[in-house]
Tab-separated table of C-alpha atoms in Angstrom:
chain	number	residue	atom	x	y	z
F	28	UNK	CA	78.663	141.361	99.758
F	29	UNK	CA	75.800	140.382	97.544
F	30	UNK	CA	76.828	143.243	95.234
F	31	UNK	CA	80.153	141.511	94.686
F	32	UNK	CA	78.482	138.214	93.762
F	33	UNK	CA	76.185	140.065	91.416
F	34	UNK	CA	79.046	141.693	89.760
F	35	UNK	CA	80.701	138.285	89.278
F	36	UNK	CA	77.418	136.859	88.000
F	37	UNK	CA	77.099	139.681	85.389
F	38	UNK	CA	80.692	139.065	84.234
F	39	UNK	CA	79.892	135.401	83.857
F	40	UNK	CA	76.927	136.072	81.624
F	41	UNK	CA	78.918	138.544	79.608
F	42	UNK	CA	81.739	135.967	79.179
F	43	UNK	CA	79.186	133.344	78.130
F	44	UNK	CA	77.980	135.641	75.376
F	45	UNK	CA	81.450	136.495	74.136
F	46	UNK	CA	82.556	132.884	74.201
F	47	UNK	CA	79.574	131.333	72.468
F	48	UNK	CA	78.701	133.969	69.916
F	49	UNK	CA	81.152	136.595	68.708
F	50	UNK	CA	78.603	137.933	66.165
F	51	UNK	CA	75.888	138.439	68.868
F	52	UNK	CA	78.262	139.873	71.462
F	53	UNK	CA	79.503	142.368	68.829
F	54	UNK	CA	75.871	143.476	68.266
F	55	UNK	CA	75.268	143.743	72.041
F	56	UNK	CA	78.250	146.079	72.280
F	57	UNK	CA	76.297	148.485	69.999
F	58	UNK	CA	73.391	148.746	72.563
F	59	UNK	CA	73.255	151.560	75.115
F	60	UNK	CA	75.374	150.958	78.172
F	61	UNK	CA	72.420	150.880	80.575
F	62	UNK	CA	70.713	147.937	78.824
F	63	UNK	CA	73.744	146.070	77.547
F	64	UNK	CA	74.344	143.975	80.640
F	65	UNK	CA	70.704	142.893	80.835
F	66	UNK	CA	70.809	141.471	77.272
F	67	UNK	CA	73.945	139.538	78.318
F	68	UNK	CA	71.942	138.234	81.212
F	69	UNK	CA	69.154	137.018	78.966
F	70	UNK	CA	71.517	135.488	76.508
F	71	UNK	CA	73.498	133.654	79.134
F	72	UNK	CA	70.304	132.019	80.435
F	73	UNK	CA	68.992	130.944	77.020
F	74	UNK	CA	72.507	129.845	75.930
F	75	UNK	CA	72.999	127.471	78.872
F	76	UNK	CA	69.511	125.944	78.515
F	77	UNK	CA	70.302	125.341	74.795
F	78	UNK	CA	73.707	123.885	75.462
F	79	UNK	CA	72.295	121.322	77.889
F	80	UNK	CA	69.948	119.812	75.216
F	81	UNK	CA	72.334	120.246	72.293
F	82	UNK	CA	75.955	119.691	73.536
F	83	UNK	CA	76.259	117.561	76.720
F	84	UNK	CA	76.141	114.211	74.991
F	85	UNK	CA	78.254	112.391	77.430
F	86	UNK	CA	75.919	113.156	80.308
F	87	UNK	CA	72.276	112.465	81.151
F	88	UNK	CA	70.719	115.560	79.573
F	89	UNK	CA	67.253	114.962	81.064
F	90	UNK	CA	68.687	115.009	84.624
F	91	UNK	CA	70.804	118.117	83.898
F	92	UNK	CA	67.806	119.904	82.374
F	93	UNK	CA	65.567	119.012	85.332
F	94	UNK	CA	68.190	120.380	87.698
F	95	UNK	CA	68.603	123.603	85.683
F	96	UNK	CA	64.792	123.916	85.581
F	97	UNK	CA	64.536	123.505	89.353
F	98	UNK	CA	67.379	126.004	89.991
F	99	UNK	CA	65.687	128.500	87.648
F	100	UNK	CA	62.379	128.157	89.539
F	101	UNK	CA	64.218	128.735	92.941
F	102	UNK	CA	66.228	131.669	91.471
F	103	UNK	CA	63.044	133.422	90.279
F	104	UNK	CA	61.361	132.691	93.615
F	105	UNK	CA	64.214	133.679	95.930
F	106	UNK	CA	65.809	136.424	93.802
F	107	UNK	CA	69.182	134.762	94.117
F	108	UNK	CA	70.992	131.657	92.767
F	109	UNK	CA	74.424	130.271	93.338
F	110	UNK	CA	74.437	129.583	89.623
F	111	UNK	CA	75.905	132.967	88.375
F	112	UNK	CA	74.077	132.734	85.055
F	113	UNK	CA	70.732	132.161	86.736
F	114	UNK	CA	71.475	134.818	89.382
F	115	UNK	CA	72.125	137.415	86.710
F	116	UNK	CA	69.029	136.323	84.677
F	117	UNK	CA	66.686	136.596	87.651
F	118	UNK	CA	68.000	140.072	88.252
F	119	UNK	CA	66.896	141.148	84.813
F	120	UNK	CA	63.561	139.338	85.060
F	121	UNK	CA	62.745	141.239	88.270
F	122	UNK	CA	64.158	144.582	86.991
F	123	UNK	CA	61.971	144.637	83.846
F	124	UNK	CA	59.052	142.488	85.040
F	125	UNK	CA	59.581	139.926	82.339
F	126	UNK	CA	56.393	137.656	82.250
F	127	UNK	CA	57.035	134.200	83.709
F	128	UNK	CA	54.978	132.693	80.918
F	129	UNK	CA	57.629	133.752	78.403
F	130	UNK	CA	60.243	131.830	80.433
F	131	UNK	CA	57.930	128.814	80.724
F	132	UNK	CA	57.325	128.770	76.965
F	133	UNK	CA	61.090	128.867	76.276
F	134	UNK	CA	61.809	126.035	78.633
F	135	UNK	CA	59.028	124.018	77.120
F	136	UNK	CA	60.617	124.247	73.662
F	137	UNK	CA	64.050	123.369	75.066
F	138	UNK	CA	62.586	120.440	76.793
F	139	UNK	CA	61.172	119.211	73.506
F	140	UNK	CA	64.737	118.955	72.136
F	141	UNK	CA	65.358	116.159	74.641
F	142	UNK	CA	62.969	113.824	73.005
F	143	UNK	CA	61.406	115.213	69.773
F	144	UNK	CA	63.379	115.067	66.571
F	145	UNK	CA	60.867	115.974	63.898
F	146	UNK	CA	58.135	118.601	63.465
F	147	UNK	CA	55.668	117.147	61.080
F	148	UNK	CA	52.996	119.842	61.138
F	149	UNK	CA	53.083	123.626	60.778
F	150	UNK	CA	51.345	123.905	64.131
F	151	UNK	CA	54.088	121.907	65.920
F	152	UNK	CA	56.762	123.990	64.166
F	153	UNK	CA	55.124	127.244	65.031
F	154	UNK	CA	54.771	126.270	68.677
F	155	UNK	CA	58.467	125.338	68.848
F	156	UNK	CA	59.591	128.558	67.159
F	157	UNK	CA	57.388	130.618	69.520
F	158	UNK	CA	59.027	129.046	72.611
F	159	UNK	CA	62.561	128.840	71.358
F	160	UNK	CA	62.816	132.237	69.513
F	161	UNK	CA	59.714	134.563	69.671
F	162	UNK	CA	59.723	134.733	73.462
F	163	UNK	CA	63.484	135.452	73.537
F	164	UNK	CA	62.674	138.453	71.316
F	165	UNK	CA	59.991	139.540	73.717
F	166	UNK	CA	62.289	139.166	76.800
F	167	UNK	CA	64.801	141.470	75.034
F	168	UNK	CA	62.035	143.871	74.046
F	169	UNK	CA	61.082	144.214	77.712
F	170	UNK	CA	64.555	145.391	78.290
F	171	UNK	CA	64.667	147.716	75.276
F	172	UNK	CA	61.462	149.584	76.145
F	173	UNK	CA	62.450	149.692	79.899
F	174	UNK	CA	58.970	148.926	81.234
F	175	UNK	CA	56.945	151.011	78.792
F	176	UNK	CA	53.870	148.721	78.344
F	177	UNK	CA	52.388	150.768	75.436
F	178	UNK	CA	55.637	150.631	73.521
F	179	UNK	CA	55.984	146.912	74.285
F	180	UNK	CA	52.478	146.221	72.965
F	181	UNK	CA	53.204	148.213	69.868
F	182	UNK	CA	56.441	146.420	68.944
F	183	UNK	CA	55.559	142.965	70.312
F	184	UNK	CA	54.654	141.323	66.953
F	185	UNK	CA	57.735	142.749	65.252
F	186	UNK	CA	59.967	141.450	67.936
F	187	UNK	CA	58.417	138.014	67.572
F	188	UNK	CA	58.908	137.982	63.902
F	189	UNK	CA	62.462	139.111	64.175
F	190	UNK	CA	63.165	136.358	66.681
F	191	UNK	CA	61.529	133.880	64.295
F	192	UNK	CA	63.660	135.067	61.421
F	193	UNK	CA	66.918	134.656	63.454
F	194	UNK	CA	66.012	131.150	64.576
F	195	UNK	CA	65.013	129.938	61.036
F	196	UNK	CA	68.239	131.298	59.661
F	197	UNK	CA	70.045	129.299	62.314
F	198	UNK	CA	68.080	126.231	61.399
F	199	UNK	CA	68.994	126.521	57.718
F	200	UNK	CA	72.638	127.296	58.514
F	201	UNK	CA	72.929	124.404	60.953
F	202	UNK	CA	70.891	121.917	58.921
F	203	UNK	CA	73.804	119.459	58.650
F	204	UNK	CA	74.672	119.541	62.253
F	205	UNK	CA	70.979	119.261	63.437
F	206	UNK	CA	70.059	116.492	60.944
F	207	UNK	CA	73.252	114.379	61.107
F	208	UNK	CA	74.533	115.199	64.528
F	209	UNK	CA	71.319	115.554	66.530
F	210	UNK	CA	68.863	113.678	64.298
F	211	UNK	CA	66.544	116.619	64.290
F	212	UNK	CA	64.514	118.064	61.463
F	213	UNK	CA	62.721	121.294	62.275
F	214	UNK	CA	61.220	122.389	58.948
F	215	UNK	CA	57.765	120.704	58.384
F	216	UNK	CA	56.859	118.990	55.086
F	217	UNK	CA	60.564	119.094	54.077
F	218	UNK	CA	62.574	115.862	53.454
F	219	UNK	CA	66.127	116.790	54.750
F	220	UNK	CA	67.460	113.726	52.803
F	221	UNK	CA	66.394	115.357	49.572
F	222	UNK	CA	66.409	119.085	50.252
F	223	UNK	CA	66.002	120.662	46.822
F	224	UNK	CA	66.038	124.276	45.530
F	225	UNK	CA	62.204	124.489	45.628
F	226	UNK	CA	62.025	123.490	49.270
F	227	UNK	CA	64.904	125.818	50.205
F	228	UNK	CA	63.340	128.725	48.360
F	229	UNK	CA	60.078	128.221	50.257
F	230	UNK	CA	61.911	128.353	53.549
F	231	UNK	CA	63.829	131.474	52.530
F	232	UNK	CA	60.589	133.300	51.429
F	233	UNK	CA	59.146	132.597	54.876
F	234	UNK	CA	62.261	134.023	56.575
F	235	UNK	CA	62.281	137.067	54.321
F	236	UNK	CA	58.724	137.834	55.348
F	237	UNK	CA	59.643	137.604	58.951
F	238	UNK	CA	62.594	139.933	58.354
F	239	UNK	CA	60.345	142.432	56.682
F	240	UNK	CA	57.856	142.480	59.591
F	241	UNK	CA	60.821	142.550	62.113
F	242	UNK	CA	62.391	145.620	60.432
F	243	UNK	CA	59.169	147.665	60.979
F	244	UNK	CA	59.814	147.183	64.668
F	245	UNK	CA	63.503	148.058	64.485
F	246	UNK	CA	62.918	151.502	63.144
F	247	UNK	CA	60.647	152.279	66.050
F	248	UNK	CA	62.884	151.023	68.811
F	249	UNK	CA	64.319	153.395	71.407
F	250	UNK	CA	67.606	154.930	70.321
F	251	UNK	CA	69.824	153.072	72.716
F	252	UNK	CA	68.458	149.696	71.409
F	253	UNK	CA	68.046	150.459	67.720
F	254	UNK	CA	71.724	150.340	66.665
F	255	UNK	CA	72.452	146.957	68.271
F	256	UNK	CA	69.283	145.303	67.026
F	257	UNK	CA	69.813	146.699	63.474
F	258	UNK	CA	73.372	145.390	63.546
F	259	UNK	CA	72.162	141.899	64.407
F	260	UNK	CA	69.464	142.230	61.715
F	261	UNK	CA	71.961	143.127	58.969
F	262	UNK	CA	74.288	140.298	59.957
F	263	UNK	CA	71.460	137.687	59.744
F	264	UNK	CA	70.221	139.301	56.503
F	265	UNK	CA	73.703	138.752	55.067
F	266	UNK	CA	73.809	135.205	56.276
F	267	UNK	CA	70.404	134.546	54.696
F	268	UNK	CA	71.671	135.993	51.388
F	269	UNK	CA	74.631	133.619	51.459
F	270	UNK	CA	72.283	130.677	52.151
F	271	UNK	CA	70.046	131.829	49.335
F	272	UNK	CA	73.032	131.908	46.921
F	273	UNK	CA	74.359	128.500	48.081
F	274	UNK	CA	73.076	125.299	46.318
F	275	UNK	CA	70.834	123.193	48.534
F	276	UNK	CA	73.206	120.280	48.224
F	277	UNK	CA	76.028	122.314	49.725
F	278	UNK	CA	73.870	123.561	52.607
F	279	UNK	CA	73.217	119.945	53.511
F	280	UNK	CA	76.893	119.141	53.655
F	281	UNK	CA	78.507	122.200	55.161
F	282	UNK	CA	77.970	125.152	57.561
F	283	UNK	CA	77.699	128.475	55.720
F	284	UNK	CA	79.420	131.341	57.526
F	285	UNK	CA	79.877	135.105	57.086
F	286	UNK	CA	83.723	135.660	57.107
F	287	UNK	CA	85.151	137.774	59.750
F	288	UNK	CA	86.269	140.591	57.343
F	289	UNK	CA	82.704	140.827	56.023
F	290	UNK	CA	81.341	141.094	59.546
F	291	UNK	CA	83.526	144.149	60.183
F	292	UNK	CA	82.350	145.597	56.931
F	293	UNK	CA	78.719	145.070	57.864
F	294	UNK	CA	79.182	146.601	61.391
F	295	UNK	CA	80.842	149.618	59.835
F	296	UNK	CA	78.011	150.024	57.338
F	297	UNK	CA	75.504	149.766	60.253
F	298	UNK	CA	77.280	152.404	62.170
F	299	UNK	CA	77.218	154.852	59.347
F	300	UNK	CA	73.530	154.193	58.586
F	301	UNK	CA	72.746	154.842	62.240
F	302	UNK	CA	74.796	158.016	62.462
F	303	UNK	CA	73.211	159.335	59.264
F	304	UNK	CA	69.815	158.485	60.624
F	305	UNK	CA	69.015	156.191	57.698
F	306	UNK	CA	67.341	153.684	60.082
C-alpha cells in the first residue's frame, strides 16, 4: 500500500511544479523520463518552503515554517511523511544520497526570509544565494549524474553558478514585489529606491558571468539531463535580455515577463539545437 501513497505523493509534487511554474515544468518535461519525477520532487520541496515565507501573510509564518522543518527532519529520518511533498522529497534524497548539509543550507536561507529584509554586505548576499539557489542546483545535479561522484565533483561549480544566475534573474524580475510587497532588498550596495542604469548594469554583468560559467557545465551534462537544463538556461537568458533592455525605472514598477508565444519559440529552438548536437 505504501506504493500507492508514493504514487499519490509523486503526483502531488508534479502538480505543484506545474501549478507554480509553467516555464520550469516545461523544461522538466525535456528531461529523461527516469529523472523527471525526481526533479519534480526537489522542486515541490523547495517551492513549499519558499511559499511559507513569501506568501502565507495571513498566518504565523514562523510557526508554519517550524512545523515544516520538523516534518522535514522526521521525513528524512523515518523515510516517510504524511505530507506528500515531503514524502516524495525524502524518496529522492535517499535514492541519490543528497547530502543533508545542502538541505540544511537551503532551510537556513529560507528561515532568513522570515526576519531579514536587507543584505548589506557581499558576504551576507553570497551566503543567502548559496543556500537559496546554489544548493538547489547541487541537489538537481545529484539526480542528473545518478550517483556518479566524479561527475558530480567535475560539474559542481558550474551547477552552483547556474543556480545563482537563475536566482539573481528572479530577484531582478521580482524587484517590485520583493521591495514593495515583502520589504526585501537582496542586492547589496544598491539603493532600491533609486535603482539606476549603472547599478542595473553591474547586476546584469554579474549574472552574465554566472551564466557563462553555468553553460560550461551544461555541455558536459549526461544526455538525459542536458536538453532540459539547456531549455531552462535559454529561457532565463531571454528573460535577462529583456531585463537588460528594460529601463531601470520600469523594472522597479512592473514585472518583466517572456510572453507565452516567445517561450514556445525558445523551446523549439532548444529542441533543434539539441537534435543537431549544437550543445
